[in-house]
Amino acid sequence: MSEDDRVQNATPEALVQRALVLPPIAAIQPSVATFAGDVYLVGGSIRDLILGRRFVDVDLAVDGDAGRLAAAIGAPLGAETRFGTVSVELGGHRYDIARTRAEAYEHPGALPVVQEAGIDADLRRRDFTVNALALGLAGTRTGELLSAPRALEDLQAAQLAVLHDRSFLDDPTRLLRLARYAARLGFEPAPQTRALAAVAITNGALDTISATRAGNELRLLAREPDPISAFEAVEDLGLPWAIDAERARSALNVLPDEGRADIVVLACVFGGQDGAQLAAELDRLGFAASDRDSIVEGVTAAEDLAQRLGNAGSRSEIARTVGRSGIETVALASSQGAPSQSLTWLEDLRHCRLQISGDDLIDHGLQQGPAIGRALQVAKDALLDGRAPDREAQLAVALHAAE
């Protein structure tokens, strides 16, 4: 069934039946059924349910005490936020539970002032119509499918539309979310929404929010299932973060599973900057120090690493050239030259481990000191170059080097 057909056939009765048998919903049904208040499946969860798409995280809105429902489901992951939202985890699923509310903005870019309200007001405060959906799971509106005006029509048309003309002025982070949802869902911004976004960007709407809030959205974009498309959508909207898509695709293609795709992507967004300048910018945007350093390394060191790897003639030279460079930097170096050497390290050399240690050399009469480290390095080179494949050979090479 196509997504259009799913939207057309999204009767409340069918949606309730589909929702109740989903593992993350079935797991909390006893807690929901006994909750003293109305409980709704909302936002992206109901959107994806209608479209027949899989979702892991569950968004719930309650007309009642969100903390009480959260406690009934499981241990909270943190304190309740200033917006009345609390998160819990159960069975590998995350539940974000919020009190239904209305919001008002004291000035453009301000964090909203919230007030308890019913579900209808809650839907009107949301970012895009396709997220302004709710399905009653318990309480007075059980089984009702609720939506903001044109929400279902926009969902069927695969377009993203804001709920009012001041949306991007009230909360400019919605500009970045527009790009994120466009890439994730494959939806297009509605013409009026695109026009409103262009006006907001031209008039400096992003300048009204803190750099940390913008940084939070950039980090979410980089963690999307298809982050390259997400940043291409950012550029398409005229936002000031463009990605070197070709380089990013090349680097991600060789990045091992344990590597950080978001670090690679962000290095391809912030590429071409001076290291100190970039570090200061990432600090301003609220990046953690470790992530900042990894991105700066990827931006400033990958090209030089690629050149030096191109001159590495043996496996041991490749490993010594890589040294302590991060996995992400080596993947980025692969996209800038010397792909075979980078792949050799990523797929093979980084997994090679000596079967001897400094203690073994001390047991054979060597004194503690720098000579042990040098001897182990010689043995490691011999291992990598195929001259010392086992423990006995590695020990012999190391002892000989220490003579």
Tab-separated table of C-alpha atoms in Angstrom:
chain	number	residue	atom	x	y	z
A	1	MET	CA	0.000	0.000	0.000
A	2	SER	CA	1.350	3.432	-0.932
A	3	GLU	CA	1.741	6.224	1.620
A	4	ASP	CA	-1.112	8.093	-0.074
A	5	ASP	CA	-3.364	5.071	0.421
A	6	ARG	CA	-2.300	4.720	4.046
A	7	VAL	CA	-3.247	8.321	4.758
A	8	GLN	CA	-6.592	7.956	2.995
A	9	ASN	CA	-7.334	4.783	4.966
A	10	ALA	CA	-6.195	6.205	8.310
A	11	THR	CA	-9.465	5.739	10.191
A	12	PRO	CA	-9.225	6.159	13.960
A	13	GLU	CA	-10.422	2.613	14.516
A	14	ALA	CA	-7.750	1.145	12.248
A	15	LEU	CA	-5.035	3.317	13.758
A	16	VAL	CA	-5.970	2.331	17.318
A	17	GLN	CA	-5.837	-1.340	16.408
A	18	ARG	CA	-2.475	-0.917	14.686
A	19	ALA	CA	-1.068	1.107	17.570
A	20	LEU	CA	-2.123	-1.285	20.324
A	21	VAL	CA	-0.313	-4.265	18.802
A	22	LEU	CA	2.965	-2.416	18.271
A	23	PRO	CA	5.483	-3.645	20.887
A	24	PRO	CA	6.337	-0.183	22.300
A	25	ILE	CA	2.635	0.662	22.735
A	26	ALA	CA	1.541	-2.758	23.975
A	27	ALA	CA	4.295	-2.643	26.605
A	28	ILE	CA	2.851	0.458	28.275
A	29	GLN	CA	-0.842	-0.246	27.761
A	30	PRO	CA	-1.456	-1.369	31.384
A	31	SER	CA	0.052	1.883	32.671
A	32	VAL	CA	-1.822	3.979	30.134
A	33	ALA	CA	-5.159	2.263	30.795
A	34	THR	CA	-5.066	3.060	34.513
A	35	PHE	CA	-3.756	6.622	34.183
A	36	ALA	CA	-5.990	9.339	35.628
A	37	GLY	CA	-6.096	11.567	32.582
A	38	ASP	CA	-6.160	11.621	28.809
A	39	VAL	CA	-3.215	10.016	26.994
A	40	TYR	CA	-2.415	10.605	23.329
A	41	LEU	CA	0.083	9.237	20.859
A	42	VAL	CA	1.288	12.427	19.193
A	43	GLY	CA	3.611	14.100	16.733
A	44	GLY	CA	6.073	12.050	14.746
A	45	SER	CA	4.841	8.814	16.272
A	46	ILE	CA	1.311	9.126	14.903
A	47	ARG	CA	2.639	10.596	11.638
A	48	ASP	CA	4.837	7.560	11.095
A	49	LEU	CA	2.069	5.208	12.210
A	50	ILE	CA	-0.225	6.644	9.538
A	51	LEU	CA	2.520	6.383	6.903
A	52	GLY	CA	3.307	2.811	7.905
A	53	ARG	CA	6.859	3.715	8.891
A	54	ARG	CA	8.741	2.150	11.764
A	55	PHE	CA	9.446	4.272	14.815
A	56	VAL	CA	11.562	3.504	17.872
A	57	ASP	CA	10.913	6.493	20.113
A	58	VAL	CA	7.358	7.103	21.294
A	59	ASP	CA	5.902	10.584	21.791
A	60	LEU	CA	3.054	10.782	24.303
A	61	ALA	CA	1.053	13.795	25.443
A	62	VAL	CA	-1.051	13.671	28.591
A	63	ASP	CA	-3.763	15.967	29.842
A	64	GLY	CA	-2.664	15.314	33.408
A	65	ASP	CA	0.512	14.620	35.386
A	66	ALA	CA	3.213	13.592	32.896
A	67	GLY	CA	5.595	12.659	35.706
A	68	ARG	CA	3.071	10.273	37.189
A	69	LEU	CA	2.605	8.397	33.918
A	70	ALA	CA	6.360	8.315	33.396
A	71	ALA	CA	6.888	6.794	36.841
A	72	ALA	CA	4.281	4.144	36.088
A	73	ILE	CA	6.129	3.162	32.910
A	74	GLY	CA	9.703	3.122	34.177
A	75	ALA	CA	12.594	5.011	35.731
A	76	PRO	CA	12.920	8.557	34.358
A	77	LEU	CA	16.030	9.227	32.261
A	78	GLY	CA	16.391	12.668	33.812
A	79	ALA	CA	14.554	15.440	35.569
A	80	GLU	CA	11.362	16.878	34.137
A	81	THR	CA	12.147	19.766	31.783
A	82	ARG	CA	10.858	23.317	32.113
A	83	PHE	CA	8.316	22.405	29.409
A	84	GLY	CA	6.829	19.599	31.493
A	85	THR	CA	8.459	16.788	29.507
A	86	VAL	CA	9.979	13.676	31.054
A	87	SER	CA	11.573	10.692	29.292
A	88	VAL	CA	11.731	7.025	30.276
A	89	GLU	CA	13.102	3.887	28.661
A	90	LEU	CA	11.462	0.484	28.622
A	91	GLY	CA	12.365	-2.568	26.578
A	92	GLY	CA	14.766	-0.659	24.363
A	93	HIS	CA	12.210	2.018	23.545
A	94	ARG	CA	12.359	5.636	24.644
A	95	TYR	CA	9.150	7.372	25.700
A	96	ASP	CA	8.997	11.171	25.669
A	97	ILE	CA	6.000	12.171	27.772
A	98	ALA	CA	4.792	15.766	27.861
A	99	ARG	CA	1.973	17.666	29.478
A	100	THR	CA	-0.387	19.072	26.854
A	101	ARG	CA	0.235	22.793	26.714
A	102	ALA	CA	-0.091	26.081	24.916
A	103	GLU	CA	2.914	28.271	24.157
A	104	ALA	CA	3.523	31.989	23.732
A	105	TYR	CA	6.682	33.823	22.652
A	106	GLU	CA	7.603	37.078	24.381
A	107	HIS	CA	9.835	38.103	21.471
A	108	PRO	CA	11.256	36.496	18.294
A	109	GLY	CA	13.614	33.638	19.076
A	110	ALA	CA	12.680	33.477	22.758
A	111	LEU	CA	12.060	30.184	24.479
A	112	PRO	CA	8.307	29.769	24.818
A	113	VAL	CA	6.294	30.556	27.900
A	114	VAL	CA	4.147	27.491	28.512
A	115	GLN	CA	0.725	27.128	30.029
A	116	GLU	CA	-1.263	23.982	30.701
A	117	ALA	CA	-3.893	23.441	28.018
A	118	GLY	CA	-5.853	20.710	26.293
A	119	ILE	CA	-4.824	18.638	23.308
A	120	ASP	CA	-6.374	20.973	20.715
A	121	ALA	CA	-4.203	23.890	21.850
A	122	ASP	CA	-1.237	21.546	22.067
A	123	LEU	CA	-1.566	20.602	18.413
A	124	ARG	CA	-1.753	24.246	17.339
A	125	ARG	CA	1.616	25.045	18.987
A	126	ARG	CA	3.570	22.491	16.943
A	127	ASP	CA	6.130	23.108	14.215
A	128	PHE	CA	4.552	21.571	11.086
A	129	THR	CA	1.068	20.377	10.311
A	130	VAL	CA	2.222	16.784	9.668
A	131	ASN	CA	3.426	16.697	13.294
A	132	ALA	CA	0.196	18.213	14.631
A	133	LEU	CA	-1.580	14.876	14.971
A	134	ALA	CA	-2.807	12.921	17.973
A	135	LEU	CA	-4.500	9.602	18.603
A	136	GLY	CA	-6.363	9.098	21.875
A	137	LEU	CA	-5.063	6.026	23.710
A	138	ALA	CA	-6.869	6.512	27.022
A	139	GLY	CA	-9.291	8.892	28.677
A	140	THR	CA	-12.219	10.930	27.428
A	141	ARG	CA	-11.097	10.932	23.762
A	142	THR	CA	-9.943	7.354	23.414
A	143	GLY	CA	-9.997	6.263	19.781
A	144	GLU	CA	-10.226	9.798	18.352
A	145	LEU	CA	-7.835	10.942	15.634
A	146	LEU	CA	-7.180	14.642	16.193
A	147	SER	CA	-5.357	16.966	13.854
A	148	ALA	CA	-4.585	20.601	13.187
A	149	PRO	CA	-6.191	22.102	10.067
A	150	ARG	CA	-4.804	20.578	6.840
A	151	ALA	CA	-2.545	18.143	8.702
A	152	LEU	CA	-3.874	15.048	6.952
A	153	GLU	CA	-4.036	16.830	3.587
A	154	ASP	CA	-0.392	17.897	3.906
A	155	LEU	CA	0.596	14.392	4.962
A	156	GLN	CA	-1.062	12.975	1.867
A	157	ALA	CA	0.544	15.647	-0.323
A	158	ALA	CA	3.974	14.877	1.223
A	159	GLN	CA	4.577	18.499	2.083
A	160	LEU	CA	5.766	20.382	5.142
A	161	ALA	CA	3.738	23.423	6.156
A	162	VAL	CA	3.930	25.632	9.232
A	163	LEU	CA	0.790	26.311	11.195
A	164	HIS	CA	0.986	30.107	11.077
A	165	ASP	CA	2.957	32.883	9.380
A	166	ARG	CA	5.053	33.790	12.437
A	167	SER	CA	6.267	30.251	13.021
A	168	PHE	CA	9.885	30.771	11.908
A	169	LEU	CA	10.073	34.130	13.680
A	170	ASP	CA	8.821	32.703	16.960
A	171	ASP	CA	11.199	29.741	16.780
A	172	PRO	CA	13.927	29.976	14.107
A	173	THR	CA	15.186	26.479	14.963
A	174	ARG	CA	12.202	25.356	12.882
A	175	LEU	CA	14.197	26.432	9.815
A	176	LEU	CA	16.709	23.680	10.522
A	177	ARG	CA	13.966	21.242	11.441
A	178	LEU	CA	12.324	21.963	8.097
A	179	ALA	CA	15.474	20.699	6.383
A	180	ARG	CA	15.727	17.706	8.706
A	181	TYR	CA	12.162	16.536	8.133
A	182	ALA	CA	12.364	17.214	4.397
A	183	ALA	CA	15.318	14.842	4.127
A	184	ARG	CA	13.992	12.210	6.515
A	185	LEU	CA	10.483	12.020	5.095
A	186	GLY	CA	11.229	12.901	1.478
A	187	PHE	CA	8.702	15.749	1.755
A	188	GLU	CA	8.874	19.151	0.092
A	189	PRO	CA	8.269	22.440	1.887
A	190	ALA	CA	4.879	23.875	0.932
A	191	PRO	CA	5.284	26.960	-1.298
A	192	GLN	CA	4.062	29.386	1.359
A	193	THR	CA	6.258	27.766	3.997
A	194	ARG	CA	9.309	27.999	1.736
A	195	ALA	CA	8.543	31.681	1.144
A	196	LEU	CA	8.189	32.329	4.877
A	197	ALA	CA	11.488	30.537	5.495
A	198	ALA	CA	13.267	32.670	2.896
A	199	VAL	CA	11.971	35.883	4.474
A	200	ALA	CA	12.979	34.721	7.964
A	201	ILE	CA	16.504	33.809	6.822
A	202	THR	CA	16.950	37.071	4.918
A	203	ASN	CA	15.828	39.076	7.943
A	204	GLY	CA	18.309	37.333	10.262
A	205	ALA	CA	15.905	35.187	12.259
A	206	LEU	CA	18.726	32.833	13.254
A	207	ASP	CA	20.469	35.715	15.000
A	208	THR	CA	17.656	35.841	17.559
A	209	ILE	CA	18.454	32.420	19.044
A	210	SER	CA	21.471	31.322	21.037
A	211	ALA	CA	24.350	29.658	19.211
A	212	THR	CA	23.870	26.585	21.397
A	213	ARG	CA	20.302	26.128	20.159
A	214	ALA	CA	21.532	26.335	16.566
A	215	GLY	CA	24.304	23.888	17.441
A	216	ASN	CA	21.779	21.441	18.885
A	217	GLU	CA	19.922	21.421	15.585
A	218	LEU	CA	23.158	20.930	13.614
A	219	ARG	CA	24.001	17.939	15.792
A	220	LEU	CA	20.562	16.452	15.159
A	221	LEU	CA	20.973	16.982	11.422
A	222	ALA	CA	24.326	15.189	11.487
A	223	ARG	CA	22.730	12.190	13.243
A	224	GLU	CA	19.935	11.748	10.720
A	225	PRO	CA	19.718	8.410	8.868
A	226	ASP	CA	20.768	10.311	5.719
A	227	PRO	CA	22.727	13.281	7.061
A	228	ILE	CA	24.084	14.264	3.649
A	229	SER	CA	20.590	14.770	2.253
A	230	ALA	CA	19.689	16.645	5.429
A	231	PHE	CA	22.511	19.160	4.949
A	232	GLU	CA	21.764	19.409	1.235
A	233	ALA	CA	18.257	20.443	2.291
A	234	VAL	CA	19.843	23.006	4.637
A	235	GLU	CA	21.751	24.485	1.714
A	236	ASP	CA	18.677	24.371	-0.512
A	237	LEU	CA	16.814	26.552	1.966
A	238	GLY	CA	19.614	29.111	1.928
A	239	LEU	CA	20.829	28.398	5.453
A	240	PRO	CA	24.530	29.089	6.114
A	241	TRP	CA	25.794	25.512	6.410
A	242	ALA	CA	26.790	23.798	3.169
A	243	ILE	CA	28.214	20.286	2.953
A	244	ASP	CA	30.892	18.896	0.644
A	245	ALA	CA	28.572	16.042	-0.273
A	246	GLU	CA	30.982	14.177	-2.553
A	247	ARG	CA	33.704	14.110	0.065
A	248	ALA	CA	31.250	13.105	2.790
A	249	ARG	CA	29.863	10.203	0.751
A	250	SER	CA	33.372	8.969	-0.042
A	251	ALA	CA	34.443	9.103	3.603
A	252	LEU	CA	31.252	7.522	4.953
A	253	ASN	CA	31.610	4.715	2.414
A	254	VAL	CA	34.796	3.503	4.159
A	255	LEU	CA	33.993	4.514	7.738
A	256	PRO	CA	33.815	1.424	9.996
A	257	ASP	CA	30.654	0.767	11.980
A	258	GLU	CA	32.245	1.981	15.216
A	259	GLY	CA	33.202	5.298	13.607
A	260	ARG	CA	31.174	8.459	14.159
A	261	ALA	CA	29.304	9.337	10.976
A	262	ASP	CA	28.204	12.650	12.493
A	263	ILE	CA	31.838	13.697	13.035
A	264	VAL	CA	32.662	12.940	9.396
A	265	VAL	CA	29.611	14.848	8.178
A	266	LEU	CA	30.293	17.887	10.333
A	267	ALA	CA	33.931	17.954	9.188
A	268	CYS	CA	32.567	18.166	5.641
A	269	VAL	CA	30.255	21.001	6.688
A	270	PHE	CA	32.888	23.052	8.492
A	271	GLY	CA	35.765	22.218	6.128
A	272	GLY	CA	38.245	24.825	4.955
A	273	GLN	CA	38.474	26.712	8.237
A	274	ASP	CA	41.533	27.470	10.319
A	275	GLY	CA	41.837	25.138	13.299
A	276	ALA	CA	41.755	27.772	16.027
A	277	GLN	CA	38.913	29.643	14.341
A	278	LEU	CA	36.923	26.446	13.912
A	279	ALA	CA	37.492	25.357	17.514
A	280	ALA	CA	36.175	28.702	18.716
A	281	GLU	CA	33.124	28.410	16.449
A	282	LEU	CA	32.337	24.903	17.665
A	283	ASP	CA	32.702	26.056	21.267
A	284	ARG	CA	30.251	28.862	20.515
A	285	LEU	CA	27.818	26.326	19.078
A	286	GLY	CA	27.986	24.257	22.248
A	287	PHE	CA	29.876	21.194	20.996
A	288	ALA	CA	31.391	18.872	23.585
A	289	ALA	CA	35.174	19.233	23.783
A	290	SER	CA	35.850	15.714	22.501
A	291	ASP	CA	33.562	16.183	19.488
A	292	ARG	CA	35.057	19.624	18.829
A	293	ASP	CA	38.561	18.177	18.777
A	294	SER	CA	37.566	15.306	16.472
A	295	ILE	CA	35.904	17.669	13.984
A	296	VAL	CA	38.863	20.067	14.034
A	297	GLU	CA	41.258	17.158	13.468
A	298	GLY	CA	39.181	15.934	10.536
A	299	VAL	CA	39.126	19.391	8.975
A	300	THR	CA	42.754	20.341	9.521
A	301	ALA	CA	44.671	17.043	9.415
A	302	ALA	CA	42.969	14.786	6.859
A	303	GLU	CA	44.509	16.345	3.731
A	304	ASP	CA	48.047	16.244	5.136
A	305	LEU	CA	47.484	12.686	6.363
A	306	ALA	CA	46.351	11.674	2.872
A	307	GLN	CA	49.537	13.090	1.344
A	308	ARG	CA	51.772	11.334	3.859
A	309	LEU	CA	49.888	8.050	3.470
A	310	GLY	CA	50.447	8.296	-0.278
A	311	ASN	CA	54.174	8.118	0.421
A	312	ALA	CA	53.918	5.161	2.795
A	313	GLY	CA	55.422	2.157	1.049
A	314	SER	CA	54.896	-0.602	3.609
A	315	ARG	CA	52.202	-1.688	6.002
A	316	SER	CA	54.268	-0.608	8.998
A	317	GLU	CA	54.818	2.806	7.432
A	318	ILE	CA	51.074	3.172	6.959
A	319	ALA	CA	50.429	2.389	10.620
A	320	ARG	CA	53.158	4.753	11.839
A	321	THR	CA	51.837	7.496	9.556
A	322	VAL	CA	48.298	7.132	10.913
A	323	GLY	CA	49.630	7.154	14.466
A	324	ARG	CA	46.943	8.367	16.864
A	325	SER	CA	44.678	9.856	14.198
A	326	GLY	CA	40.994	9.135	14.725
A	327	ILE	CA	39.059	6.668	12.615
A	328	GLU	CA	37.033	9.546	11.205
A	329	THR	CA	40.168	11.447	10.156
A	330	VAL	CA	41.520	8.395	8.325
A	331	ALA	CA	38.178	7.969	6.525
A	332	LEU	CA	38.309	11.637	5.531
A	333	ALA	CA	41.911	11.167	4.352
A	334	SER	CA	40.674	8.355	2.135
A	335	SER	CA	38.334	10.825	0.445
A	336	GLN	CA	41.241	13.199	-0.243
A	337	GLY	CA	43.782	10.762	-1.663
A	338	ALA	CA	45.610	7.526	-0.761
A	339	PRO	CA	42.393	5.487	-0.517
A	340	SER	CA	44.176	2.129	-0.640
A	341	GLN	CA	46.476	2.981	2.269
A	342	SER	CA	43.561	4.340	4.307
A	343	LEU	CA	41.527	1.204	3.650
A	344	THR	CA	44.472	-1.013	4.573
A	345	TRP	CA	44.614	0.647	7.980
A	346	LEU	CA	40.844	0.856	8.504
A	347	GLU	CA	40.119	-2.743	7.511
A	348	ASP	CA	43.262	-4.517	8.682
A	349	LEU	CA	46.183	-2.798	10.370
A	350	ARG	CA	44.285	-1.128	13.193
A	351	HIS	CA	43.184	-4.571	14.397
A	352	CYS	CA	46.717	-6.027	14.598
A	353	ARG	CA	47.947	-6.559	18.161
A	354	LEU	CA	51.276	-7.768	19.479
A	355	GLN	CA	51.248	-11.001	21.462
A	356	ILE	CA	54.018	-9.709	23.696
A	357	SER	CA	54.228	-6.843	26.181
A	358	GLY	CA	56.834	-4.868	28.049
A	359	ASP	CA	56.557	-7.311	30.951
A	360	ASP	CA	57.722	-10.103	28.650
A	361	LEU	CA	60.836	-8.103	27.765
A	362	ILE	CA	61.529	-7.320	31.426
A	363	ASP	CA	61.201	-11.046	32.222
A	364	HIS	CA	63.965	-11.606	29.644
A	365	GLY	CA	66.304	-9.215	31.374
A	366	LEU	CA	65.561	-5.801	29.860
A	367	GLN	CA	65.503	-2.810	32.179
A	368	GLN	CA	62.476	-0.550	32.357
A	369	GLY	CA	62.867	2.528	30.184
A	370	PRO	CA	62.485	3.927	26.672
A	371	ALA	CA	64.322	0.959	25.139
A	372	ILE	CA	61.322	-1.267	25.850
A	373	GLY	CA	58.984	1.000	23.896
A	374	ARG	CA	61.406	1.128	20.957
A	375	ALA	CA	61.778	-2.647	20.972
A	376	LEU	CA	58.017	-3.165	20.998
A	377	GLN	CA	57.649	-0.745	18.068
A	378	VAL	CA	60.210	-2.742	16.061
A	379	ALA	CA	58.285	-5.915	16.855
A	380	LYS	CA	55.009	-4.235	15.855
A	381	ASP	CA	56.534	-3.161	12.523
A	382	ALA	CA	57.714	-6.729	11.937
A	383	LEU	CA	54.218	-8.057	12.717
A	384	LEU	CA	52.567	-5.637	10.312
A	385	ASP	CA	55.061	-6.413	7.542
A	386	GLY	CA	54.574	-10.167	7.956
A	387	ARG	CA	58.000	-10.891	9.447
A	388	ALA	CA	56.841	-11.773	12.971
A	389	PRO	CA	53.435	-13.465	12.794
A	390	ASP	CA	53.553	-15.222	16.200
A	391	ARG	CA	54.620	-14.617	19.772
A	392	GLU	CA	57.993	-16.323	19.495
A	393	ALA	CA	58.985	-14.341	16.415
A	394	GLN	CA	57.835	-11.059	17.942
A	395	LEU	CA	59.806	-11.719	21.118
A	396	ALA	CA	62.929	-12.553	19.154
A	397	VAL	CA	62.661	-9.385	17.066
A	398	ALA	CA	62.102	-7.213	20.118
A	399	LEU	CA	65.021	-8.708	22.078
A	400	HIS	CA	67.298	-8.353	19.111
A	401	ALA	CA	66.306	-4.708	18.678
A	402	ALA	CA	67.090	-4.056	22.331
A	403	GLU	CA	70.649	-5.448	22.139
